[in-house]
Coordinates of C-alpha atoms in Angstrom, one line a residue:
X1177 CA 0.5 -5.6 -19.4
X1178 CA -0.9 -7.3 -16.3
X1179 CA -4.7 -5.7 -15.6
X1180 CA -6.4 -6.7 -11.8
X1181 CA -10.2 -5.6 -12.4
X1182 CA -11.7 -4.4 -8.8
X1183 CA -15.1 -3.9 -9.0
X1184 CA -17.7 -5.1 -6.5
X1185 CA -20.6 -5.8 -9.3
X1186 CA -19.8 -8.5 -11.1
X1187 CA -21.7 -7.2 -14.2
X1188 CA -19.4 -4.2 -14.5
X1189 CA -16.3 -6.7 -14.2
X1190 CA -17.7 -8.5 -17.1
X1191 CA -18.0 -5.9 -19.2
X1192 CA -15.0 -4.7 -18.8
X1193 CA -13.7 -8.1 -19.4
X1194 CA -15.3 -8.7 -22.5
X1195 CA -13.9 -5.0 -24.0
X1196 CA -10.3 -5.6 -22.9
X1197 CA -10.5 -9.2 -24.3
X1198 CA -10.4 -7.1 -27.8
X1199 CA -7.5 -5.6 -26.9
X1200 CA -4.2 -6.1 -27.5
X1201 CA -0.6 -6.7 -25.1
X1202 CA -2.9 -7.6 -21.6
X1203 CA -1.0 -10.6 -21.1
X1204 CA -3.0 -11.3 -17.5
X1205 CA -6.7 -10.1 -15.9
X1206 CA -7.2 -11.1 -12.6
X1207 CA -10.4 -9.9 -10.8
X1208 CA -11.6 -8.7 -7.6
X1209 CA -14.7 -8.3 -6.1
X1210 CA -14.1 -5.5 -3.4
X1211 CA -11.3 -3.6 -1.8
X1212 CA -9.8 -6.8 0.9
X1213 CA -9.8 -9.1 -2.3
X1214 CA -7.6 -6.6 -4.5
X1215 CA -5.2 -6.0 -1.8
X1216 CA -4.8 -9.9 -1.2
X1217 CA -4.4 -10.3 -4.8
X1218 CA -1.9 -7.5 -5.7
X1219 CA 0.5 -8.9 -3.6
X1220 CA 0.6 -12.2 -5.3
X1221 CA -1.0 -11.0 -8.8
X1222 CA 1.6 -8.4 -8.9
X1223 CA -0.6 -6.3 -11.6
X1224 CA 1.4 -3.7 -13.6
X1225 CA -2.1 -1.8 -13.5
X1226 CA -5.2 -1.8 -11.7
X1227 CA -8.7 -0.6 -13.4
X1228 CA -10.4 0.4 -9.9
X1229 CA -14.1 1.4 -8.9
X1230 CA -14.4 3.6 -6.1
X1231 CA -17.4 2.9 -4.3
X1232 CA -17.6 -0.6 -2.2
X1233 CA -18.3 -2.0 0.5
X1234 CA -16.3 -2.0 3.5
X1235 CA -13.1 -0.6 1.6
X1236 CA -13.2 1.7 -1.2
X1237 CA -11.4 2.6 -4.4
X1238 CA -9.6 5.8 -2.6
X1239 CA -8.7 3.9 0.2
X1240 CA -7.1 0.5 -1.6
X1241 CA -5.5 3.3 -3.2
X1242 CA -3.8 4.7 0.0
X1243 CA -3.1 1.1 1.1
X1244 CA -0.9 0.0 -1.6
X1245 CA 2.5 -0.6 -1.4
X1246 CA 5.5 0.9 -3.4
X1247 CA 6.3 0.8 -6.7
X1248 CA 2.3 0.8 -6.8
X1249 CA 0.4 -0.8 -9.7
X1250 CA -0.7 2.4 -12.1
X1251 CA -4.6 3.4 -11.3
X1252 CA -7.5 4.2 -13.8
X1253 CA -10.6 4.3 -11.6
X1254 CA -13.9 3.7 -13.3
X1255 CA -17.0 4.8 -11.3
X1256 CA -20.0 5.9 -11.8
X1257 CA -19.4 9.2 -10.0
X1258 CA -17.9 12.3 -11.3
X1259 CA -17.5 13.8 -7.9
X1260 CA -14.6 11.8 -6.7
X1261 CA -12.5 12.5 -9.9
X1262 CA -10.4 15.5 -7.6
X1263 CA -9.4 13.0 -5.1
X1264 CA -8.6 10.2 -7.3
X1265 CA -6.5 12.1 -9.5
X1266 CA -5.0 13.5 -6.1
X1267 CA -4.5 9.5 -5.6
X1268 CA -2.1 9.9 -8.7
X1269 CA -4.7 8.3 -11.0
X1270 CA -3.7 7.7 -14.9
X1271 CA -7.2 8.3 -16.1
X1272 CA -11.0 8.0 -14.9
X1273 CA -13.2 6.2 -16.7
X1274 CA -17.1 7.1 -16.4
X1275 CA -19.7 5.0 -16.3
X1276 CA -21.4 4.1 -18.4
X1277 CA -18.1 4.6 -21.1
X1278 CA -17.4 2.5 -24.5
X1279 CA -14.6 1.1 -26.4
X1280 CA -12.8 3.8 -27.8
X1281 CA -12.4 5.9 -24.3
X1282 CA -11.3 2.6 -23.0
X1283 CA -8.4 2.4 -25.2
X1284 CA -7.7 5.7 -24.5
X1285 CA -7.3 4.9 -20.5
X1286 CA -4.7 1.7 -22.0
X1287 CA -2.7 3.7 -24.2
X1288 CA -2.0 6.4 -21.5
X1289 CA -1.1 3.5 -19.4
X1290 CA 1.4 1.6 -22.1
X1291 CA 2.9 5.4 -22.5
X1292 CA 3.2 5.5 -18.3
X1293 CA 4.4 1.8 -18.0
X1294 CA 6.8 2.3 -20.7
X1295 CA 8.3 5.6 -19.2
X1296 CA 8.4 3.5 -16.1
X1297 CA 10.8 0.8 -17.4
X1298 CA 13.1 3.2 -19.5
X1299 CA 13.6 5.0 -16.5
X1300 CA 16.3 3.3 -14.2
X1301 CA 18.5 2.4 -17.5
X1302 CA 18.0 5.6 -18.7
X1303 CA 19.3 7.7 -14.8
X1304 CA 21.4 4.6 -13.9
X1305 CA 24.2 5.5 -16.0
X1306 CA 24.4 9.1 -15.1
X1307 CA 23.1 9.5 -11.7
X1308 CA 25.5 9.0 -8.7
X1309 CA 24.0 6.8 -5.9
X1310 CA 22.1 9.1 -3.3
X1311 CA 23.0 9.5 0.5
X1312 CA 21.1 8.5 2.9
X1313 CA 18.4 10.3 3.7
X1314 CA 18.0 12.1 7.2
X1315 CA 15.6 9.8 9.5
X1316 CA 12.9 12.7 9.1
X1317 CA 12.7 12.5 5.4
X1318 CA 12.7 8.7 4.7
X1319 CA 9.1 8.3 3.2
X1320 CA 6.7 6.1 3.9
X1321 CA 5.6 3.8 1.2
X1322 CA 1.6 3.0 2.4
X1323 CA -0.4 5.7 3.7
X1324 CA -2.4 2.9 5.7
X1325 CA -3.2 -0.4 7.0
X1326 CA -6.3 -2.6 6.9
X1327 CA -6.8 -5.2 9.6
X1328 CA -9.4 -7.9 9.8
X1329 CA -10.9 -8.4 13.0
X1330 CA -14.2 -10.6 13.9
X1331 CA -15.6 -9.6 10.5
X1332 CA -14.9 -6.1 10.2
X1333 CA -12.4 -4.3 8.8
X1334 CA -10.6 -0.8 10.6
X1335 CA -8.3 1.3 8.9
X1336 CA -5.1 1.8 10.9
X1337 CA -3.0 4.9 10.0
X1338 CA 0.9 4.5 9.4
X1339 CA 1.3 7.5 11.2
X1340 CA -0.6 6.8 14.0
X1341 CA 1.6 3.1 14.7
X1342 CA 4.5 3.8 16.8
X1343 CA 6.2 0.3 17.2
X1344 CA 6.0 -3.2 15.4
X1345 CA 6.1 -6.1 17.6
X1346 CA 6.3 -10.0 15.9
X1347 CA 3.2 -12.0 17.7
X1348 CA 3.5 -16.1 15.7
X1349 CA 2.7 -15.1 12.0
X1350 CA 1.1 -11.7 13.8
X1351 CA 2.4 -8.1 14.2
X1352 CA 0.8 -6.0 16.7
X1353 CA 0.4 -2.5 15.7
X1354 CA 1.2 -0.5 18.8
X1355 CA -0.5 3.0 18.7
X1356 CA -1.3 5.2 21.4
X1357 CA -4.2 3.8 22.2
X1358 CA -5.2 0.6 20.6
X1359 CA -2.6 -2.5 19.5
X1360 CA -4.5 -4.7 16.9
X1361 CA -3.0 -7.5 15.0
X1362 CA -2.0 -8.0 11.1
X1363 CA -1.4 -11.1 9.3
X1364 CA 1.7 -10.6 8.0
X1365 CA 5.4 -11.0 8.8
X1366 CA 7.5 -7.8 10.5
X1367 CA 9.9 -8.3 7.8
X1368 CA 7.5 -8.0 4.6
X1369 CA 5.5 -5.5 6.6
X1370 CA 8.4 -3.3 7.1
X1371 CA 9.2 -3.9 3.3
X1372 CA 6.0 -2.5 2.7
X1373 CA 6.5 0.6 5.4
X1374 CA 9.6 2.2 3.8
X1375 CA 12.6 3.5 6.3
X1376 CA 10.3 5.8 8.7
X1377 CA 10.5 2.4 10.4
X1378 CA 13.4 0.6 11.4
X1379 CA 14.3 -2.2 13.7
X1380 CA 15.1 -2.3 17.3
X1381 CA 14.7 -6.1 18.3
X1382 CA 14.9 -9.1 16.6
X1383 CA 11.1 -8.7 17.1
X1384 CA 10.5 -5.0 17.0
X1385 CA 10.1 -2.1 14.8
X1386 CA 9.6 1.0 16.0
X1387 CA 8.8 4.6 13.8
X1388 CA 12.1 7.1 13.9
X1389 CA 9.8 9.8 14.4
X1390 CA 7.8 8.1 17.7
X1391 CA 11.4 8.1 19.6
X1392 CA 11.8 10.3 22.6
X1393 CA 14.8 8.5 23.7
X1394 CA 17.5 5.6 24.3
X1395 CA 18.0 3.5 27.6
X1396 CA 20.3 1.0 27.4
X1397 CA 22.3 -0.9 29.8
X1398 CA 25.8 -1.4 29.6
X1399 CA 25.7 -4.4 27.2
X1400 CA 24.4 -2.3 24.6
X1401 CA 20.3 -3.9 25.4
X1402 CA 17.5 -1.5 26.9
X1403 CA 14.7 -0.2 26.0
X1404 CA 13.8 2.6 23.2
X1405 CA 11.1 5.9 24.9
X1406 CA 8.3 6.6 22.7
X1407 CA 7.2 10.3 22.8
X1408 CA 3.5 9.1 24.4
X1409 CA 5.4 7.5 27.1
X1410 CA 5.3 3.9 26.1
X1411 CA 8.6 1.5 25.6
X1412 CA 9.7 -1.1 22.9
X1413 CA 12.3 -3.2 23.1
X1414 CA 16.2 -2.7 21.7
X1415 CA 18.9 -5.1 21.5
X1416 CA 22.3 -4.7 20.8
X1417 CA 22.7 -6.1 17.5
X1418 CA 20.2 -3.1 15.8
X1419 CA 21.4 -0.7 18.4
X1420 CA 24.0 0.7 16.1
X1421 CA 22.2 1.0 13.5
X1422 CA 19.2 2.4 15.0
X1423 CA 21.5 5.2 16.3
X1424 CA 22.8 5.2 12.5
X1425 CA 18.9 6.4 11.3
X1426 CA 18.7 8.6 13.8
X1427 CA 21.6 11.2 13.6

């Protein structure tokens, strides 16, 4: 089992280090000292669970925990505070570890994740066999696999909603997120983002993405290019080539 620690006191991180290290099947712990670091490190750490505090600086627990993307890593927060135990469970939390807590309800927290990550591998050979592939789904119900965004920008860090970002647009190894009313940039490329963002988005340009539910409307020219109407009035790009199956997301 592959742990990431998040925890923005490094003497909680230890602790919980030195108690897992008596433990048996981690084969990786990777650690993280606030909410930016864990979601850097998930992508590459690829943890199969994540042991969580909730309150940090900047980002928080609840909010990494809105941020990640799907499959997400399993969750056991472990905080200090008892009052954010609806919400994280709400978060679809394993378990929730109070401070200060010991051995023995730690391996409590690990077997309930061994029984979830095992359920979680048995599953698709389990269905495979016996389910038929699903049809598509209409445009309105394609889910959305992050709840939210966090950009950098000068030092500070905003949360951008997924449901507040009507188009995508490719800016060097940039995407702007257009929303109504602001367009700030995320390090990242449109094609992992959109990997990330599930089929509520879909793309229009070779450099564009736009969210099925911001279209008002189509305008395109003979040959097929044009431009796609946003219902707050702005325009993203569409060429021919994703034209098709745009149109295809959208009946």
């Amino acid at each position: 089992m592959r742990l990431l620690i998040v925890d923005d006191e490094r003497p909680a991180r230890e602790k919980l280090r030195r108690l897992l290290a008596l433990e048996s099947g981690i084969t990786a712990l990777e650690e993280a000292r606030d909410g930016i670091e864990a979601l850097e490190k998930i992508a590459a750490f690829a943890p199969d669970a994540i042991l969580l505090d909730i309150q940090m600086p900047e980002v928080n627990g609840l909010e990494v925990a809105a941020s990640l993307p799907q499959p997400a890593p399993l969750l056991v927060f472990v905080t200090a505070y008892d009052e954010y135990a609806v919400r994280a469970f709400d978060a679809n939390a394993i378990d929730y570890l109070l401070k200060p807590y010991d051995q023995a309800r730690l391996q409590r927290a690990l077997q309930r994740l061994r029984e979830r990550l095992a359920l979680r591998q048995a599953a698709p050979a389990g269905t495979a066999a016996s389910t038929p592939p699903a049809s598509p789904a209409p445009a309105a119900l394609l889910p959305e696999r992050v709840q939210q965004l966090l950009v950098s920008e000068r030092g500070l860090t905003r949360i951008v909603r997924v449901d507040e970002i009507e188009w995508l647009e490719t800016a060097d190894n940039y995407v702007i997120l257009h929303t109504a009313d602001s367009h700030p940039l995320l390090r990242q490329t449109l094609s992992a983002l959109l990997e990330q963002l599930g089929g509520a988005f879909q793309r229009s340009h070779r450099r564009a993405a736009v969210r099925l539910a911001s279209i008002s409307g189509i305008a395109a020219n003979d040959k097929g290019d044009g431009d796609i109407l946003l219902r707050s009035g702005a325009r993203a790009p569409l060429s021919r080539a994703y034209r098709a199956a745009l149109l295809a997301h959208l009946a």
